[in-house]
GROMACS .gro file of C-alpha atoms in nm:
model
  235
    1MET     CA    1  13.049   6.393   6.034
    2LYS     CA    2  13.135   6.048   6.322
    3GLN     CA    3  13.331   6.136   6.520
    4ARG     CA    4  13.596   6.011   6.839
    5PHE     CA    5  13.705   6.187   7.162
    6ASN     CA    6  14.078   6.261   7.279
    7LYS     CA    7  14.179   6.276   7.643
    8SER     CA    8  14.135   6.571   7.633
    9ILE     CA    9  13.773   6.637   7.592
   10ILE     CA   10  13.800   6.314   7.844
   11TYR     CA   11  13.936   6.475   8.105
   12CYS     CA   12  13.749   6.780   8.054
   13ILE     CA   13  13.424   6.577   8.094
   14VAL     CA   14  13.570   6.440   8.408
   15PHE     CA   15  13.675   6.813   8.495
   16CYS     CA   16  13.349   6.976   8.405
   17SER     CA   17  13.151   6.707   8.598
   18LEU     CA   18  13.300   6.759   8.930
   19CYS     CA   19  13.263   7.110   8.900
   20PHE     CA   20  12.959   7.049   8.893
   21ALA     CA   21  12.816   6.724   9.185
   22GLY     CA   22  12.666   6.839   9.425
   23VAL     CA   23  12.851   6.825   9.771
   24VAL     CA   24  12.483   6.699   9.986
   25LYS     CA   25  12.279   6.490   9.725
   26ALA     CA   26  12.411   6.300   9.474
   27ASP     CA   27  12.410   6.377   9.101
   28ILE     CA   28  12.326   6.287   8.777
   29LEU     CA   29  12.528   6.222   8.488
   30LEU     CA   30  12.303   6.175   8.100
   31LEU     CA   31  12.498   6.076   7.885
   32VAL     CA   32  12.436   6.157   7.527
   33HIS     CA   33  12.589   6.076   7.196
   34GLY     CA   34  12.574   6.178   6.839
   35PHE     CA   35  12.563   6.120   6.466
   36GLN     CA   36  12.581   5.770   6.368
   37SER     CA   37  12.724   5.679   6.730
   38ASP     CA   38  12.520   5.461   7.097
   39MET     CA   39  12.574   5.352   7.380
   40LEU     CA   40  12.890   5.183   7.413
   41THR     CA   41  13.099   5.522   7.258
   42TRP     CA   42  13.123   5.618   7.583
   43GLN     CA   43  13.278   5.287   7.704
   44ARG     CA   44  13.508   5.231   7.457
   45ALA     CA   45  13.622   5.629   7.461
   46ASN     CA   46  13.749   5.524   7.777
   47ILE     CA   47  13.518   5.799   7.937
   48ILE     CA   48  13.266   5.561   8.221
   49PRO     CA   49  13.581   5.363   8.334
   50VAL     CA   50  13.791   5.798   8.389
   51LEU     CA   51  13.434   5.873   8.497
   52GLN     CA   52  13.411   5.553   8.753
   53LYS     CA   53  13.771   5.634   8.956
   54HIS     CA   54  13.576   5.991   9.023
   55GLY     CA   55  13.298   5.863   9.188
   56TRP     CA   56  13.078   5.790   8.962
   57GLU     CA   57  12.865   5.466   8.936
   58LYS     CA   58  12.731   5.358   8.594
   59THR     CA   59  12.347   5.281   8.697
   60ASP     CA   60  12.134   5.323   8.384
   61TYR     CA   61  12.045   5.275   7.979
   62ILE     CA   62  11.808   5.383   7.872
   63ILE     CA   63  11.696   5.258   7.515
   64ALA     CA   64  11.450   5.591   7.356
   65ALA     CA   65  11.312   5.522   7.041
   66PRO     CA   66  10.943   5.734   6.977
   67GLN     CA   67  10.711   5.482   7.101
   68GLY     CA   68  10.847   5.477   7.408
   69ILE     CA   69  11.216   5.441   7.686
   70ALA     CA   70  11.350   5.028   7.798
   71PRO     CA   71  11.545   5.100   8.051
   72ILE     CA   72  11.778   4.902   8.242
   73HIS     CA   73  11.823   4.936   8.607
   74THR     CA   74  12.125   4.872   8.839
   75PRO     CA   75  12.042   4.899   9.186
   76GLU     CA   76  12.331   5.186   9.358
   77GLU     CA   77  12.397   5.369   9.670
   78LEU     CA   78  12.220   5.666   9.690
   79THR     CA   79  12.441   5.854   9.793
   80LYS     CA   80  12.701   5.793   9.476
   81ASN     CA   81  12.649   6.043   9.175
   82LYS     CA   82  12.514   5.814   8.942
   83ILE     CA   83  12.532   5.793   8.518
   84ALA     CA   84  12.269   5.700   8.302
   85ILE     CA   85  12.326   5.642   7.980
   86LEU     CA   86  12.084   5.731   7.645
   87HIS     CA   87  12.086   5.463   7.341
   88LEU     CA   88  11.852   5.651   7.032
   89ASN     CA   89  11.845   5.678   6.679
   90SER     CA   90  12.044   5.922   6.561
   91GLU     CA   91  11.927   5.926   6.160
   92ILE     CA   92  11.557   6.100   6.239
   93ARG     CA   93  11.450   6.445   6.252
   94LEU     CA   94  11.573   6.684   6.576
   95ARG     CA   95  11.230   6.693   6.740
   96ASP     CA   96  11.158   6.310   6.706
   97GLN     CA   97  11.534   6.266   6.855
   98ALA     CA   98  11.477   6.606   7.167
   99ASN     CA   99  11.155   6.325   7.302
  100MET     CA  100  11.330   6.097   7.354
  101VAL     CA  101  11.584   6.304   7.554
  102THR     CA  102  11.232   6.388   7.737
  103ALA     CA  103  11.156   6.072   7.753
  104GLY     CA  104  11.488   5.967   7.933
  105LEU     CA  105  11.479   6.281   8.250
  106ILE     CA  106  11.083   6.255   8.279
  107TYR     CA  107  11.160   5.843   8.409
  108LEU     CA  108  11.504   5.924   8.568
  109SER     CA  109  11.332   6.173   8.801
  110ASP     CA  110  11.065   5.967   8.836
  111LEU     CA  111  11.330   5.723   9.026
  112TYR     CA  112  11.536   5.941   9.110
  113PRO     CA  113  11.313   6.274   9.257
  114ASN     CA  114  11.498   6.592   9.338
  115GLU     CA  115  11.799   6.471   9.227
  116PRO     CA  116  12.021   6.717   8.973
  117VAL     CA  117  12.043   6.628   8.650
  118TYR     CA  118  12.412   6.709   8.424
  119ILE     CA  119  12.347   6.644   8.098
  120VAL     CA  120  12.677   6.545   7.863
  121GLY     CA  121  12.598   6.562   7.497
  122HIS     CA  122  12.871   6.455   7.232
  123SER     CA  123  12.840   6.655   6.867
  124LEU     CA  124  12.467   6.589   6.741
  125GLY     CA  125  12.388   6.460   7.128
  126GLY     CA  126  12.406   6.831   7.282
  127LEU     CA  127  12.201   6.918   7.002
  128VAL     CA  128  11.962   6.697   7.086
  129ALA     CA  129  11.995   6.787   7.439
  130ARG     CA  130  11.947   7.171   7.407
  131LEU     CA  131  11.689   7.152   7.160
  132SER     CA  132  11.507   6.917   7.479
  133ILE     CA  133  11.479   7.135   7.740
  134VAL     CA  134  11.475   7.471   7.616
  135LYS     CA  135  11.142   7.241   7.373
  136ASN     CA  136  10.976   7.018   7.685
  137GLY     CA  137  11.106   7.133   8.004
  138VAL     CA  138  11.489   7.120   8.196
  139PHE     CA  139  11.309   6.902   8.491
  140GLN     CA  140  11.619   6.776   8.659
  141VAL     CA  141  11.880   6.934   8.519
  142LYS     CA  142  12.146   7.154   8.659
  143GLY     CA  143  12.344   7.189   8.364
  144LEU     CA  144  12.473   7.081   7.969
  145ILE     CA  145  12.803   6.993   7.901
  146THR     CA  146  12.838   6.996   7.515
  147ILE     CA  147  13.086   6.838   7.304
  148ALA     CA  148  13.176   6.954   6.906
  149THR     CA  149  12.841   7.040   6.892
  150PRO     CA  150  12.658   7.312   6.536
  151HIS     CA  151  12.494   7.514   6.760
  152LEU     CA  152  12.513   7.675   6.450
  153GLY     CA  153  12.456   7.431   6.232
  154THR     CA  154  12.767   7.250   5.966
  155GLN     CA  155  12.794   7.264   5.584
  156LEU     CA  156  12.915   6.948   5.587
  157ALA     CA  157  12.557   6.842   5.642
  158ARG     CA  158  12.479   7.071   5.320
  159VAL     CA  159  12.795   6.874   5.144
  160GLY     CA  160  12.590   6.585   5.267
  161LEU     CA  161  12.237   6.733   5.058
  162ASN     CA  162  12.398   6.742   4.781
  163LYS     CA  163  12.477   6.357   4.696
  164LEU     CA  164  12.121   6.278   4.791
  165ASN     CA  165  12.094   6.485   4.430
  166GLY     CA  166  12.071   6.333   4.120
  167ASN     CA  167  11.793   6.195   3.886
  168VAL     CA  168  11.679   5.885   3.924
  169ILE     CA  169  11.921   5.697   3.729
  170GLU     CA  170  12.172   5.873   3.910
  171THR     CA  171  11.956   5.736   4.183
  172PHE     CA  172  12.002   5.420   4.123
  173ALA     CA  173  12.410   5.397   4.021
  174LYS     CA  174  12.443   5.569   4.364
  175ARG     CA  175  12.252   5.290   4.554
  176PHE     CA  176  12.400   5.058   4.430
  177PHE     CA  177  12.749   5.153   4.497
  178GLY     CA  178  12.707   5.372   4.689
  179GLY     CA  179  12.616   5.056   4.919
  180SER     CA  180  12.560   5.085   5.268
  181ARG     CA  181  12.782   5.415   5.302
  182TYR     CA  182  12.474   5.589   5.109
  183ASN     CA  183  12.196   5.467   5.224
  184THR     CA  184  12.258   5.581   5.641
  185LEU     CA  185  12.289   5.873   5.387
  186GLU     CA  186  11.900   5.845   5.258
  187ARG     CA  187  11.823   5.814   5.566
  188SER     CA  188  11.941   6.105   5.749
  189ARG     CA  189  11.847   6.317   5.504
  190PRO     CA  190  11.600   6.471   5.850
  191VAL     CA  191  11.839   6.503   5.983
  192LEU     CA  192  12.098   6.697   5.777
  193HIS     CA  193  11.811   6.913   5.703
  194ASN     CA  194  11.796   6.982   6.078
  195ILE     CA  195  12.125   7.068   6.071
  196LEU     CA  196  12.212   7.310   5.774
  197PRO     CA  197  12.364   7.705   5.873
  198GLU     CA  198  12.104   7.871   6.076
  199LEU     CA  199  11.837   8.097   5.789
  200PRO     CA  200  11.526   8.231   5.925
  201GLY     CA  201  11.292   8.007   5.920
  202ASN     CA  202  11.552   7.626   5.922
  203LEU     CA  203  11.481   7.551   6.294
  204LEU     CA  204  11.836   7.616   6.427
  205TYR     CA  205  11.766   7.970   6.325
  206GLN     CA  206  11.424   7.936   6.510
  207LEU     CA  207  11.622   7.773   6.863
  208ASN     CA  208  11.888   7.981   6.862
  209ARG     CA  209  11.687   8.282   6.927
  210GLN     CA  210  11.499   8.152   7.196
  211PRO     CA  211  11.530   8.184   7.594
  212HIS     CA  212  11.715   7.945   7.735
  213PRO     CA  213  11.637   7.789   8.061
  214ASN     CA  214  11.846   7.915   8.380
  215ILE     CA  215  12.061   7.662   8.369
  216LYS     CA  216  12.510   7.570   8.344
  217TYR     CA  217  12.627   7.549   8.039
  218VAL     CA  218  12.976   7.484   7.880
  219SER     CA  219  13.094   7.378   7.527
  220VAL     CA  220  13.378   7.257   7.420
  221VAL     CA  221  13.557   7.262   7.119
  222ARG     CA  222  13.890   7.167   7.019
  223SER     CA  223  14.092   7.396   6.824
  224TYR     CA  224  14.487   7.387   6.678
  225LYS     CA  225  14.792   7.644   6.751
  226ASN     CA  226  14.717   7.862   6.465
  227GLY     CA  227  14.360   7.944   6.618
  228VAL     CA  228  14.225   7.656   6.329
  229LEU     CA  229  13.925   7.481   6.510
  230GLY     CA  230  13.942   7.095   6.575
  231ASP     CA  231  13.627   7.007   6.531
  232VAL     CA  232  13.519   7.100   6.184
  233VAL     CA  233  13.154   7.044   6.246
  234VAL     CA  234  13.116   7.337   6.482
  235PRO     CA  235  13.135   7.651   6.400
   0.00000   0.00000   0.00000
């Protein structure tokens, strides 16, 4: 389920960012990484340098946890468009991750009053960001760009959960031979349940039937020439 960016996605992010960017006020781009990723993924994928070439300045790292946030702030010119990068634990429940996004939005609204915020969420990060604004409010958010996000859930979550099934002996063997990958799967059990394909009563079923804030939404999904989806996580 861990995914990488290709050049087309990078330039799509830049294009959407430029379309959203205001003329008079400086805007803020909040980047939210996906499952099994971290805040450095945007730099590794060369997205930050490309954004900087188009007038965006990296100003804030926001490290989020259930106990609160630990921001790292770099002073900037107030007239410039700014990039804030959020880091969160992508293995915990979606609701808890959404609360971390909300904490980041509160921090940005306090630091930059009245400046529009546009969220870019990759993979699971897009789903977490959407849950945040639906559940907790938009604050200064004016737009949400999601990239390869499983808005309707993914069968891969069911595959992962099936691998966790078994008796005591089987579980012991999986832990022993599976190593860190199996341990990661075990830690991710809560979030895997959250991203199962939507069924009446589960989280995604409820989220997708709630009224959404009146902001701009862009969903980016790759496809091959024959029309087959290129992002297997996205239904």
